[in-house]
Amino acid sequence: MSDMQILTGESLDRATLLRLADAGEPVTLTQCRLDGVDLSDLDLTGWRFDRCSLQHAQFNAARLEDATLLNCRAAGASFLGASLLDAVIEGGDYSNASFLGATLTDARVSGCKMTGADLTDVQAIGLTLREVLLVMAILPRLSFRKAQLSGVDLSEADLRGCDFRDAVFEDCSLRDAHLPDCRFDGADLRGADLGGIRLTDARLFKGAVISKRQAGELLGQLGLRVL
């Protein structure tokens, strides 16, 4: 295998990226500009995007397996149906990005801002989330079963039908999240901010572990105090 090609500080268009992808070897792009560029259907397996600007770029149905996206600016980018199997997304801004129907199996996402991102119908078995801002994100029916969630902010997120069974929350937030039909059996919620959760929603947490403080906050809605 030849040495990985490295491009630095360039503005790239689809024609150039198609030529690079057709060569069949991984490429490293460092501080390159791809804003609004269409990368749909390209095979970008093993590519590395380092501090690139990917705002409103289109990765629809692209292959990003084993790819690394490091500290990229990707607000509004589209990953519809993309394969991010075993990909690493570390740092950067993915606000309002769309991952509709994407594959994030065994992917690792950390230190990212994903405010308002759409993860509807994502395949996410083995997905790892650490220090991710998912405020107002859309994640219906996503499975977090047995997940270890650390520093994940799901405030005001759409979590309809999500599976949190046996998940462990550490320094996380579910404040004002939309939780109809969620499952929390066996979940450890002691490290989650449950602010805004109404007592009428408490049935969702049947079988979960909460702290005395959290129980007191829920019962406080009835004018009761837990001592």
mmCIF file with all atom_site columns, C-alpha atoms in Angstrom:
data_model
loop_
_atom_site.group_PDB
_atom_site.id
_atom_site.type_symbol
_atom_site.label_atom_id
_atom_site.label_alt_id
_atom_site.label_comp_id
_atom_site.label_asym_id
_atom_site.label_entity_id
_atom_site.label_seq_id
_atom_site.pdbx_PDB_ins_code
_atom_site.Cartn_x
_atom_site.Cartn_y
_atom_site.Cartn_z
_atom_site.occupancy
_atom_site.B_iso_or_equiv
_atom_site.pdbx_formal_charge
_atom_site.auth_seq_id
_atom_site.auth_comp_id
_atom_site.auth_asym_id
_atom_site.auth_atom_id
_atom_site.pdbx_PDB_model_num
ATOM 1   C CA . MET A 1 1   ? 0.000   0.000  0.000  1.00 0.00 ? 1   MET A CA 1
ATOM 2   C CA . SER A 1 2   ? 1.284   3.485  -0.855 1.00 0.00 ? 2   SER A CA 1
ATOM 3   C CA . ASP A 1 3   ? 1.773   6.215  1.722  1.00 0.00 ? 3   ASP A CA 1
ATOM 4   C CA . MET A 1 4   ? -1.359  8.170  2.621  1.00 0.00 ? 4   MET A CA 1
ATOM 5   C CA . GLN A 1 5   ? -1.783  11.310 0.551  1.00 0.00 ? 5   GLN A CA 1
ATOM 6   C CA . ILE A 1 6   ? -2.004  14.527 2.579  1.00 0.00 ? 6   ILE A CA 1
ATOM 7   C CA . LEU A 1 7   ? -3.562  17.778 1.393  1.00 0.00 ? 7   LEU A CA 1
ATOM 8   C CA . THR A 1 8   ? -3.316  20.893 3.538  1.00 0.00 ? 8   THR A CA 1
ATOM 9   C CA . GLY A 1 9   ? -5.157  24.223 3.379  1.00 0.00 ? 9   GLY A CA 1
ATOM 10  C CA . GLU A 1 10  ? -6.825  23.625 0.005  1.00 0.00 ? 10  GLU A CA 1
ATOM 11  C CA . SER A 1 11  ? -10.289 24.452 -1.305 1.00 0.00 ? 11  SER A CA 1
ATOM 12  C CA . LEU A 1 12  ? -11.591 21.284 -2.912 1.00 0.00 ? 12  LEU A CA 1
ATOM 13  C CA . ASP A 1 13  ? -14.424 20.553 -5.320 1.00 0.00 ? 13  ASP A CA 1
ATOM 14  C CA . ARG A 1 14  ? -16.256 17.332 -6.148 1.00 0.00 ? 14  ARG A CA 1
ATOM 15  C CA . ALA A 1 15  ? -14.179 16.615 -9.242 1.00 0.00 ? 15  ALA A CA 1
ATOM 16  C CA . THR A 1 16  ? -10.944 16.680 -7.225 1.00 0.00 ? 16  THR A CA 1
ATOM 17  C CA . LEU A 1 17  ? -12.421 14.584 -4.423 1.00 0.00 ? 17  LEU A CA 1
ATOM 18  C CA . LEU A 1 18  ? -13.825 12.058 -6.907 1.00 0.00 ? 18  LEU A CA 1
ATOM 19  C CA . ARG A 1 19  ? -10.381 11.657 -8.464 1.00 0.00 ? 19  ARG A CA 1
ATOM 20  C CA . LEU A 1 20  ? -8.829  11.124 -5.035 1.00 0.00 ? 20  LEU A CA 1
ATOM 21  C CA . ALA A 1 21  ? -11.528 8.628  -4.014 1.00 0.00 ? 21  ALA A CA 1
ATOM 22  C CA . ASP A 1 22  ? -11.185 6.669  -7.253 1.00 0.00 ? 22  ASP A CA 1
ATOM 23  C CA . ALA A 1 23  ? -7.481  6.162  -6.506 1.00 0.00 ? 23  ALA A CA 1
ATOM 24  C CA . GLY A 1 24  ? -8.618  3.758  -3.794 1.00 0.00 ? 24  GLY A CA 1
ATOM 25  C CA . GLU A 1 25  ? -6.257  4.931  -1.049 1.00 0.00 ? 25  GLU A CA 1
ATOM 26  C CA . PRO A 1 26  ? -7.132  6.838  2.159  1.00 0.00 ? 26  PRO A CA 1
ATOM 27  C CA . VAL A 1 27  ? -6.437  10.569 2.122  1.00 0.00 ? 27  VAL A CA 1
ATOM 28  C CA . THR A 1 28  ? -5.759  13.037 4.934  1.00 0.00 ? 28  THR A CA 1
ATOM 29  C CA . LEU A 1 29  ? -7.271  16.506 4.510  1.00 0.00 ? 29  LEU A CA 1
ATOM 30  C CA . THR A 1 30  ? -5.912  19.081 6.950  1.00 0.00 ? 30  THR A CA 1
ATOM 31  C CA . GLN A 1 31  ? -7.542  22.515 7.281  1.00 0.00 ? 31  GLN A CA 1
ATOM 32  C CA . CYS A 1 32  ? -9.183  22.111 3.889  1.00 0.00 ? 32  CYS A CA 1
ATOM 33  C CA . ARG A 1 33  ? -12.359 23.867 2.784  1.00 0.00 ? 33  ARG A CA 1
ATOM 34  C CA . LEU A 1 34  ? -15.239 21.756 1.488  1.00 0.00 ? 34  LEU A CA 1
ATOM 35  C CA . ASP A 1 35  ? -18.168 24.016 2.388  1.00 0.00 ? 35  ASP A CA 1
ATOM 36  C CA . GLY A 1 36  ? -21.237 23.050 0.364  1.00 0.00 ? 36  GLY A CA 1
ATOM 37  C CA . VAL A 1 37  ? -19.345 20.449 -1.661 1.00 0.00 ? 37  VAL A CA 1
ATOM 38  C CA . ASP A 1 38  ? -21.229 17.331 -2.773 1.00 0.00 ? 38  ASP A CA 1
ATOM 39  C CA . LEU A 1 39  ? -19.402 14.176 -1.659 1.00 0.00 ? 39  LEU A CA 1
ATOM 40  C CA . SER A 1 40  ? -22.438 11.944 -2.042 1.00 0.00 ? 40  SER A CA 1
ATOM 41  C CA . ASP A 1 41  ? -21.810 8.293  -2.914 1.00 0.00 ? 41  ASP A CA 1
ATOM 42  C CA . LEU A 1 42  ? -18.008 8.635  -2.663 1.00 0.00 ? 42  LEU A CA 1
ATOM 43  C CA . ASP A 1 43  ? -15.920 5.904  -1.042 1.00 0.00 ? 43  ASP A CA 1
ATOM 44  C CA . LEU A 1 44  ? -14.030 7.758  1.697  1.00 0.00 ? 44  LEU A CA 1
ATOM 45  C CA . THR A 1 45  ? -13.121 4.687  3.732  1.00 0.00 ? 45  THR A CA 1
ATOM 46  C CA . GLY A 1 46  ? -10.256 5.424  6.103  1.00 0.00 ? 46  GLY A CA 1
ATOM 47  C CA . TRP A 1 47  ? -10.058 9.110  5.190  1.00 0.00 ? 47  TRP A CA 1
ATOM 48  C CA . ARG A 1 48  ? -9.057  11.661 7.820  1.00 0.00 ? 48  ARG A CA 1
ATOM 49  C CA . PHE A 1 49  ? -10.597 15.152 7.972  1.00 0.00 ? 49  PHE A CA 1
ATOM 50  C CA . ASP A 1 50  ? -8.505  17.273 10.332 1.00 0.00 ? 50  ASP A CA 1
ATOM 51  C CA . ARG A 1 51  ? -9.831  20.743 11.228 1.00 0.00 ? 51  ARG A CA 1
ATOM 52  C CA . CYS A 1 52  ? -11.643 20.981 7.903  1.00 0.00 ? 52  CYS A CA 1
ATOM 53  C CA . SER A 1 53  ? -14.573 23.242 7.094  1.00 0.00 ? 53  SER A CA 1
ATOM 54  C CA . LEU A 1 54  ? -17.472 21.010 5.992  1.00 0.00 ? 54  LEU A CA 1
ATOM 55  C CA . GLN A 1 55  ? -20.388 23.372 6.521  1.00 0.00 ? 55  GLN A CA 1
ATOM 56  C CA . HIS A 1 56  ? -23.418 22.256 4.480  1.00 0.00 ? 56  HIS A CA 1
ATOM 57  C CA . ALA A 1 57  ? -21.299 19.640 2.707  1.00 0.00 ? 57  ALA A CA 1
ATOM 58  C CA . GLN A 1 58  ? -23.215 16.594 1.460  1.00 0.00 ? 58  GLN A CA 1
ATOM 59  C CA . PHE A 1 59  ? -22.001 13.113 2.397  1.00 0.00 ? 59  PHE A CA 1
ATOM 60  C CA . ASN A 1 60  ? -25.259 11.402 1.413  1.00 0.00 ? 60  ASN A CA 1
ATOM 61  C CA . ALA A 1 61  ? -24.777 7.632  0.978  1.00 0.00 ? 61  ALA A CA 1
ATOM 62  C CA . ALA A 1 62  ? -21.002 8.113  1.241  1.00 0.00 ? 62  ALA A CA 1
ATOM 63  C CA . ARG A 1 63  ? -18.774 5.418  2.726  1.00 0.00 ? 63  ARG A CA 1
ATOM 64  C CA . LEU A 1 64  ? -16.964 6.837  5.739  1.00 0.00 ? 64  LEU A CA 1
ATOM 65  C CA . GLU A 1 65  ? -16.093 3.552  7.390  1.00 0.00 ? 65  GLU A CA 1
ATOM 66  C CA . ASP A 1 66  ? -13.050 3.813  9.673  1.00 0.00 ? 66  ASP A CA 1
ATOM 67  C CA . ALA A 1 67  ? -12.906 7.539  8.840  1.00 0.00 ? 67  ALA A CA 1
ATOM 68  C CA . THR A 1 68  ? -11.784 10.185 11.335 1.00 0.00 ? 68  THR A CA 1
ATOM 69  C CA . LEU A 1 69  ? -13.347 13.638 11.565 1.00 0.00 ? 69  LEU A CA 1
ATOM 70  C CA . LEU A 1 70  ? -11.289 15.721 13.974 1.00 0.00 ? 70  LEU A CA 1
ATOM 71  C CA . ASN A 1 71  ? -12.346 19.212 15.110 1.00 0.00 ? 71  ASN A CA 1
ATOM 72  C CA . CYS A 1 72  ? -14.252 19.911 11.897 1.00 0.00 ? 72  CYS A CA 1
ATOM 73  C CA . ARG A 1 73  ? -16.795 22.688 11.326 1.00 0.00 ? 73  ARG A CA 1
ATOM 74  C CA . ALA A 1 74  ? -19.726 20.797 9.838  1.00 0.00 ? 74  ALA A CA 1
ATOM 75  C CA . ALA A 1 75  ? -22.840 22.758 10.812 1.00 0.00 ? 75  ALA A CA 1
ATOM 76  C CA . GLY A 1 76  ? -25.695 21.914 8.472  1.00 0.00 ? 76  GLY A CA 1
ATOM 77  C CA . ALA A 1 77  ? -23.824 19.048 6.809  1.00 0.00 ? 77  ALA A CA 1
ATOM 78  C CA . SER A 1 78  ? -25.821 16.114 5.451  1.00 0.00 ? 78  SER A CA 1
ATOM 79  C CA . PHE A 1 79  ? -24.914 12.468 6.094  1.00 0.00 ? 79  PHE A CA 1
ATOM 80  C CA . LEU A 1 80  ? -28.187 10.926 4.871  1.00 0.00 ? 80  LEU A CA 1
ATOM 81  C CA . GLY A 1 81  ? -27.745 7.180  4.542  1.00 0.00 ? 81  GLY A CA 1
ATOM 82  C CA . ALA A 1 82  ? -23.970 7.438  4.988  1.00 0.00 ? 82  ALA A CA 1
ATOM 83  C CA . SER A 1 83  ? -21.988 4.541  6.436  1.00 0.00 ? 83  SER A CA 1
ATOM 84  C CA . LEU A 1 84  ? -19.897 5.669  9.414  1.00 0.00 ? 84  LEU A CA 1
ATOM 85  C CA . LEU A 1 85  ? -19.173 2.168  10.672 1.00 0.00 ? 85  LEU A CA 1
ATOM 86  C CA . ASP A 1 86  ? -16.245 2.315  13.131 1.00 0.00 ? 86  ASP A CA 1
ATOM 87  C CA . ALA A 1 87  ? -15.801 6.033  12.397 1.00 0.00 ? 87  ALA A CA 1
ATOM 88  C CA . VAL A 1 88  ? -14.396 8.502  14.935 1.00 0.00 ? 88  VAL A CA 1
ATOM 89  C CA . ILE A 1 89  ? -15.953 11.957 15.260 1.00 0.00 ? 89  ILE A CA 1
ATOM 90  C CA . GLU A 1 90  ? -13.991 13.978 17.784 1.00 0.00 ? 90  GLU A CA 1
ATOM 91  C CA . GLY A 1 91  ? -14.523 17.657 18.526 1.00 0.00 ? 91  GLY A CA 1
ATOM 92  C CA . GLY A 1 92  ? -16.083 20.117 16.136 1.00 0.00 ? 92  GLY A CA 1
ATOM 93  C CA . ASP A 1 93  ? -19.503 21.552 15.390 1.00 0.00 ? 93  ASP A CA 1
ATOM 94  C CA . TYR A 1 94  ? -22.262 19.463 13.771 1.00 0.00 ? 94  TYR A CA 1
ATOM 95  C CA . SER A 1 95  ? -25.163 21.716 14.726 1.00 0.00 ? 95  SER A CA 1
ATOM 96  C CA . ASN A 1 96  ? -28.285 21.004 12.657 1.00 0.00 ? 96  ASN A CA 1
ATOM 97  C CA . ALA A 1 97  ? -26.461 18.312 10.689 1.00 0.00 ? 97  ALA A CA 1
ATOM 98  C CA . SER A 1 98  ? -28.581 15.446 9.365  1.00 0.00 ? 98  SER A CA 1
ATOM 99  C CA . PHE A 1 99  ? -27.621 11.811 9.915  1.00 0.00 ? 99  PHE A CA 1
ATOM 100 C CA . LEU A 1 100 ? -31.023 10.531 8.777  1.00 0.00 ? 100 LEU A CA 1
ATOM 101 C CA . GLY A 1 101 ? -30.765 6.805  8.069  1.00 0.00 ? 101 GLY A CA 1
ATOM 102 C CA . ALA A 1 102 ? -26.992 6.749  8.585  1.00 0.00 ? 102 ALA A CA 1
ATOM 103 C CA . THR A 1 103 ? -25.046 3.810  10.022 1.00 0.00 ? 103 THR A CA 1
ATOM 104 C CA . LEU A 1 104 ? -23.124 4.702  13.185 1.00 0.00 ? 104 LEU A CA 1
ATOM 105 C CA . THR A 1 105 ? -22.528 1.143  14.356 1.00 0.00 ? 105 THR A CA 1
ATOM 106 C CA . ASP A 1 106 ? -19.464 0.984  16.625 1.00 0.00 ? 106 ASP A CA 1
ATOM 107 C CA . ALA A 1 107 ? -18.718 4.659  15.916 1.00 0.00 ? 107 ALA A CA 1
ATOM 108 C CA . ARG A 1 108 ? -17.179 6.890  18.597 1.00 0.00 ? 108 ARG A CA 1
ATOM 109 C CA . VAL A 1 109 ? -18.428 10.450 19.007 1.00 0.00 ? 109 VAL A CA 1
ATOM 110 C CA . SER A 1 110 ? -16.827 12.731 21.607 1.00 0.00 ? 110 SER A CA 1
ATOM 111 C CA . GLY A 1 111 ? -16.413 16.401 22.440 1.00 0.00 ? 111 GLY A CA 1
ATOM 112 C CA . CYS A 1 112 ? -18.855 17.495 19.729 1.00 0.00 ? 112 CYS A CA 1
ATOM 113 C CA . LYS A 1 113 ? -21.566 20.101 19.458 1.00 0.00 ? 113 LYS A CA 1
ATOM 114 C CA . MET A 1 114 ? -24.583 18.476 17.766 1.00 0.00 ? 114 MET A CA 1
ATOM 115 C CA . THR A 1 115 ? -27.311 20.911 18.744 1.00 0.00 ? 115 THR A CA 1
ATOM 116 C CA . GLY A 1 116 ? -30.425 20.285 16.656 1.00 0.00 ? 116 GLY A CA 1
ATOM 117 C CA . ALA A 1 117 ? -28.874 17.366 14.770 1.00 0.00 ? 117 ALA A CA 1
ATOM 118 C CA . ASP A 1 118 ? -31.269 14.830 13.228 1.00 0.00 ? 118 ASP A CA 1
ATOM 119 C CA . LEU A 1 119 ? -30.413 11.182 13.984 1.00 0.00 ? 119 LEU A CA 1
ATOM 120 C CA . THR A 1 120 ? -33.735 9.705  12.911 1.00 0.00 ? 120 THR A CA 1
ATOM 121 C CA . ASP A 1 121 ? -33.557 6.041  11.846 1.00 0.00 ? 121 ASP A CA 1
ATOM 122 C CA . VAL A 1 122 ? -29.841 5.822  12.624 1.00 0.00 ? 122 VAL A CA 1
ATOM 123 C CA . GLN A 1 123 ? -28.339 2.350  13.046 1.00 0.00 ? 123 GLN A CA 1
ATOM 124 C CA . ALA A 1 124 ? -26.356 2.832  16.240 1.00 0.00 ? 124 ALA A CA 1
ATOM 125 C CA . ILE A 1 125 ? -25.490 -0.529 17.811 1.00 0.00 ? 125 ILE A CA 1
ATOM 126 C CA . GLY A 1 126 ? -22.299 -0.031 19.806 1.00 0.00 ? 126 GLY A CA 1
ATOM 127 C CA . LEU A 1 127 ? -22.324 3.757  19.381 1.00 0.00 ? 127 LEU A CA 1
ATOM 128 C CA . THR A 1 128 ? -20.162 5.492  22.023 1.00 0.00 ? 128 THR A CA 1
ATOM 129 C CA . LEU A 1 129 ? -21.036 9.044  23.112 1.00 0.00 ? 129 LEU A CA 1
ATOM 130 C CA . ARG A 1 130 ? -18.791 11.115 25.389 1.00 0.00 ? 130 ARG A CA 1
ATOM 131 C CA . GLU A 1 131 ? -19.111 14.846 26.149 1.00 0.00 ? 131 GLU A CA 1
ATOM 132 C CA . VAL A 1 132 ? -21.594 15.465 23.333 1.00 0.00 ? 132 VAL A CA 1
ATOM 133 C CA . LEU A 1 133 ? -24.006 18.406 23.211 1.00 0.00 ? 133 LEU A CA 1
ATOM 134 C CA . LEU A 1 134 ? -27.272 17.051 21.761 1.00 0.00 ? 134 LEU A CA 1
ATOM 135 C CA . VAL A 1 135 ? -29.565 19.862 22.905 1.00 0.00 ? 135 VAL A CA 1
ATOM 136 C CA . MET A 1 136 ? -32.802 19.854 20.856 1.00 0.00 ? 136 MET A CA 1
ATOM 137 C CA . ALA A 1 137 ? -31.481 16.962 18.770 1.00 0.00 ? 137 ALA A CA 1
ATOM 138 C CA . ILE A 1 138 ? -33.872 14.486 17.145 1.00 0.00 ? 138 ILE A CA 1
ATOM 139 C CA . LEU A 1 139 ? -33.157 10.878 18.159 1.00 0.00 ? 139 LEU A CA 1
ATOM 140 C CA . PRO A 1 140 ? -36.442 8.942  18.063 1.00 0.00 ? 140 PRO A CA 1
ATOM 141 C CA . ARG A 1 141 ? -36.288 5.215  18.851 1.00 0.00 ? 141 ARG A CA 1
ATOM 142 C CA . LEU A 1 142 ? -32.499 5.209  19.178 1.00 0.00 ? 142 LEU A CA 1
ATOM 143 C CA . SER A 1 143 ? -31.169 2.393  21.334 1.00 0.00 ? 143 SER A CA 1
ATOM 144 C CA . PHE A 1 144 ? -28.891 3.310  24.240 1.00 0.00 ? 144 PHE A CA 1
ATOM 145 C CA . ARG A 1 145 ? -29.372 -0.055 25.904 1.00 0.00 ? 145 ARG A CA 1
ATOM 146 C CA . LYS A 1 146 ? -26.507 -0.830 28.316 1.00 0.00 ? 146 LYS A CA 1
ATOM 147 C CA . ALA A 1 147 ? -24.709 2.318  27.165 1.00 0.00 ? 147 ALA A CA 1
ATOM 148 C CA . GLN A 1 148 ? -22.325 4.254  29.405 1.00 0.00 ? 148 GLN A CA 1
ATOM 149 C CA . LEU A 1 149 ? -23.314 7.889  28.805 1.00 0.00 ? 149 LEU A CA 1
ATOM 150 C CA . SER A 1 150 ? -20.855 10.470 30.128 1.00 0.00 ? 150 SER A CA 1
ATOM 151 C CA . GLY A 1 151 ? -21.262 14.209 29.713 1.00 0.00 ? 151 GLY A CA 1
ATOM 152 C CA . VAL A 1 152 ? -24.103 13.847 27.197 1.00 0.00 ? 152 VAL A CA 1
ATOM 153 C CA . ASP A 1 153 ? -26.525 16.783 27.166 1.00 0.00 ? 153 ASP A CA 1
ATOM 154 C CA . LEU A 1 154 ? -29.938 15.701 25.842 1.00 0.00 ? 154 LEU A CA 1
ATOM 155 C CA . SER A 1 155 ? -31.816 18.765 27.077 1.00 0.00 ? 155 SER A CA 1
ATOM 156 C CA . GLU A 1 156 ? -34.992 19.397 25.071 1.00 0.00 ? 156 GLU A CA 1
ATOM 157 C CA . ALA A 1 157 ? -34.095 16.526 22.747 1.00 0.00 ? 157 ALA A CA 1
ATOM 158 C CA . ASP A 1 158 ? -36.743 14.443 20.982 1.00 0.00 ? 158 ASP A CA 1
ATOM 159 C CA . LEU A 1 159 ? -36.188 11.004 22.550 1.00 0.00 ? 159 LEU A CA 1
ATOM 160 C CA . ARG A 1 160 ? -39.523 9.390  21.684 1.00 0.00 ? 160 ARG A CA 1
ATOM 161 C CA . GLY A 1 161 ? -39.338 5.632  22.002 1.00 0.00 ? 161 GLY A CA 1
ATOM 162 C CA . CYS A 1 162 ? -35.642 5.535  22.921 1.00 0.00 ? 162 CYS A CA 1
ATOM 163 C CA . ASP A 1 163 ? -34.347 2.471  24.744 1.00 0.00 ? 163 ASP A CA 1
ATOM 164 C CA . PHE A 1 164 ? -32.289 3.369  27.830 1.00 0.00 ? 164 PHE A CA 1
ATOM 165 C CA . ARG A 1 165 ? -32.606 -0.008 29.555 1.00 0.00 ? 165 ARG A CA 1
ATOM 166 C CA . ASP A 1 166 ? -29.617 -0.731 31.792 1.00 0.00 ? 166 ASP A CA 1
ATOM 167 C CA . ALA A 1 167 ? -27.893 2.475  30.649 1.00 0.00 ? 167 ALA A CA 1
ATOM 168 C CA . VAL A 1 168 ? -25.702 4.412  33.088 1.00 0.00 ? 168 VAL A CA 1
ATOM 169 C CA . PHE A 1 169 ? -25.825 8.218  33.097 1.00 0.00 ? 169 PHE A CA 1
ATOM 170 C CA . GLU A 1 170 ? -22.842 10.212 34.374 1.00 0.00 ? 170 GLU A CA 1
ATOM 171 C CA . ASP A 1 171 ? -22.945 14.022 34.324 1.00 0.00 ? 171 ASP A CA 1
ATOM 172 C CA . CYS A 1 172 ? -25.748 13.967 31.732 1.00 0.00 ? 172 CYS A CA 1
ATOM 173 C CA . SER A 1 173 ? -28.910 15.982 31.201 1.00 0.00 ? 173 SER A CA 1
ATOM 174 C CA . LEU A 1 174 ? -32.447 14.965 30.281 1.00 0.00 ? 174 LEU A CA 1
ATOM 175 C CA . ARG A 1 175 ? -33.837 18.364 31.252 1.00 0.00 ? 175 ARG A CA 1
ATOM 176 C CA . ASP A 1 176 ? -37.097 19.100 29.440 1.00 0.00 ? 176 ASP A CA 1
ATOM 177 C CA . ALA A 1 177 ? -36.469 16.202 27.041 1.00 0.00 ? 177 ALA A CA 1
ATOM 178 C CA . HIS A 1 178 ? -39.394 14.717 25.090 1.00 0.00 ? 178 HIS A CA 1
ATOM 179 C CA . LEU A 1 179 ? -39.689 11.187 26.523 1.00 0.00 ? 179 LEU A CA 1
ATOM 180 C CA . PRO A 1 180 ? -42.931 9.465  25.395 1.00 0.00 ? 180 PRO A CA 1
ATOM 181 C CA . ASP A 1 181 ? -42.620 5.668  25.185 1.00 0.00 ? 181 ASP A CA 1
ATOM 182 C CA . CYS A 1 182 ? -39.014 5.623  26.425 1.00 0.00 ? 182 CYS A CA 1
ATOM 183 C CA . ARG A 1 183 ? -37.793 2.601  28.376 1.00 0.00 ? 183 ARG A CA 1
ATOM 184 C CA . PHE A 1 184 ? -35.588 3.040  31.446 1.00 0.00 ? 184 PHE A CA 1
ATOM 185 C CA . ASP A 1 185 ? -35.797 -0.401 33.091 1.00 0.00 ? 185 ASP A CA 1
ATOM 186 C CA . GLY A 1 186 ? -32.579 -0.980 35.029 1.00 0.00 ? 186 GLY A CA 1
ATOM 187 C CA . ALA A 1 187 ? -31.101 2.407  34.073 1.00 0.00 ? 187 ALA A CA 1
ATOM 188 C CA . ASP A 1 188 ? -28.972 4.310  36.597 1.00 0.00 ? 188 ASP A CA 1
ATOM 189 C CA . LEU A 1 189 ? -30.217 7.890  36.386 1.00 0.00 ? 189 LEU A CA 1
ATOM 190 C CA . ARG A 1 190 ? -28.457 9.248  39.463 1.00 0.00 ? 190 ARG A CA 1
ATOM 191 C CA . GLY A 1 191 ? -26.005 11.131 37.249 1.00 0.00 ? 191 GLY A CA 1
ATOM 192 C CA . ALA A 1 192 ? -28.696 12.734 35.088 1.00 0.00 ? 192 ALA A CA 1
ATOM 193 C CA . ASP A 1 193 ? -30.365 16.124 35.391 1.00 0.00 ? 193 ASP A CA 1
ATOM 194 C CA . LEU A 1 194 ? -34.098 15.322 35.368 1.00 0.00 ? 194 LEU A CA 1
ATOM 195 C CA . GLY A 1 195 ? -35.198 18.933 35.648 1.00 0.00 ? 195 GLY A CA 1
ATOM 196 C CA . GLY A 1 196 ? -38.488 19.666 33.978 1.00 0.00 ? 196 GLY A CA 1
ATOM 197 C CA . ILE A 1 197 ? -39.644 16.048 34.259 1.00 0.00 ? 197 ILE A CA 1
ATOM 198 C CA . ARG A 1 198 ? -43.207 16.052 35.560 1.00 0.00 ? 198 ARG A CA 1
ATOM 199 C CA . LEU A 1 199 ? -44.463 13.625 38.179 1.00 0.00 ? 199 LEU A CA 1
ATOM 200 C CA . THR A 1 200 ? -46.951 12.390 35.584 1.00 0.00 ? 200 THR A CA 1
ATOM 201 C CA . ASP A 1 201 ? -43.962 11.156 33.558 1.00 0.00 ? 201 ASP A CA 1
ATOM 202 C CA . ALA A 1 202 ? -42.484 9.282  36.523 1.00 0.00 ? 202 ALA A CA 1
ATOM 203 C CA . ARG A 1 203 ? -44.016 6.004  35.345 1.00 0.00 ? 203 ARG A CA 1
ATOM 204 C CA . LEU A 1 204 ? -41.445 6.035  32.528 1.00 0.00 ? 204 LEU A CA 1
ATOM 205 C CA . PHE A 1 205 ? -38.734 5.508  35.140 1.00 0.00 ? 205 PHE A CA 1
ATOM 206 C CA . LYS A 1 206 ? -40.237 2.339  36.574 1.00 0.00 ? 206 LYS A CA 1
ATOM 207 C CA . GLY A 1 207 ? -37.381 -0.031 37.369 1.00 0.00 ? 207 GLY A CA 1
ATOM 208 C CA . ALA A 1 208 ? -34.737 2.714  37.129 1.00 0.00 ? 208 ALA A CA 1
ATOM 209 C CA . VAL A 1 209 ? -32.449 3.916  39.925 1.00 0.00 ? 209 VAL A CA 1
ATOM 210 C CA . ILE A 1 210 ? -32.710 7.563  41.003 1.00 0.00 ? 210 ILE A CA 1
ATOM 211 C CA . SER A 1 211 ? -31.268 9.460  43.946 1.00 0.00 ? 211 SER A CA 1
ATOM 212 C CA . LYS A 1 212 ? -33.126 10.739 47.021 1.00 0.00 ? 212 LYS A CA 1
ATOM 213 C CA . ARG A 1 213 ? -32.613 14.252 45.702 1.00 0.00 ? 213 ARG A CA 1
ATOM 214 C CA . GLN A 1 214 ? -34.249 13.372 42.391 1.00 0.00 ? 214 GLN A CA 1
ATOM 215 C CA . ALA A 1 215 ? -37.101 11.619 44.164 1.00 0.00 ? 215 ALA A CA 1
ATOM 216 C CA . GLY A 1 216 ? -37.543 14.691 46.350 1.00 0.00 ? 216 GLY A CA 1
ATOM 217 C CA . GLU A 1 217 ? -37.757 16.949 43.307 1.00 0.00 ? 217 GLU A CA 1
ATOM 218 C CA . LEU A 1 218 ? -40.477 14.772 41.786 1.00 0.00 ? 218 LEU A CA 1
ATOM 219 C CA . LEU A 1 219 ? -42.449 14.494 45.022 1.00 0.00 ? 219 LEU A CA 1
ATOM 220 C CA . GLY A 1 220 ? -42.045 18.210 45.578 1.00 0.00 ? 220 GLY A CA 1
ATOM 221 C CA . GLN A 1 221 ? -44.599 18.676 42.826 1.00 0.00 ? 221 GLN A CA 1
ATOM 222 C CA . LEU A 1 222 ? -47.126 17.223 45.277 1.00 0.00 ? 222 LEU A CA 1
ATOM 223 C CA . GLY A 1 223 ? -45.971 19.516 48.043 1.00 0.00 ? 223 GLY A CA 1
ATOM 224 C CA . LEU A 1 224 ? -44.164 16.666 49.812 1.00 0.00 ? 224 LEU A CA 1
ATOM 225 C CA . ARG A 1 225 ? -40.664 16.747 51.233 1.00 0.00 ? 225 ARG A CA 1
ATOM 226 C CA . VAL A 1 226 ? -38.262 13.780 51.361 1.00 0.00 ? 226 VAL A CA 1
ATOM 227 C CA . LEU A 1 227 ? -36.120 13.902 54.518 1.00 0.00 ? 227 LEU A CA 1
#
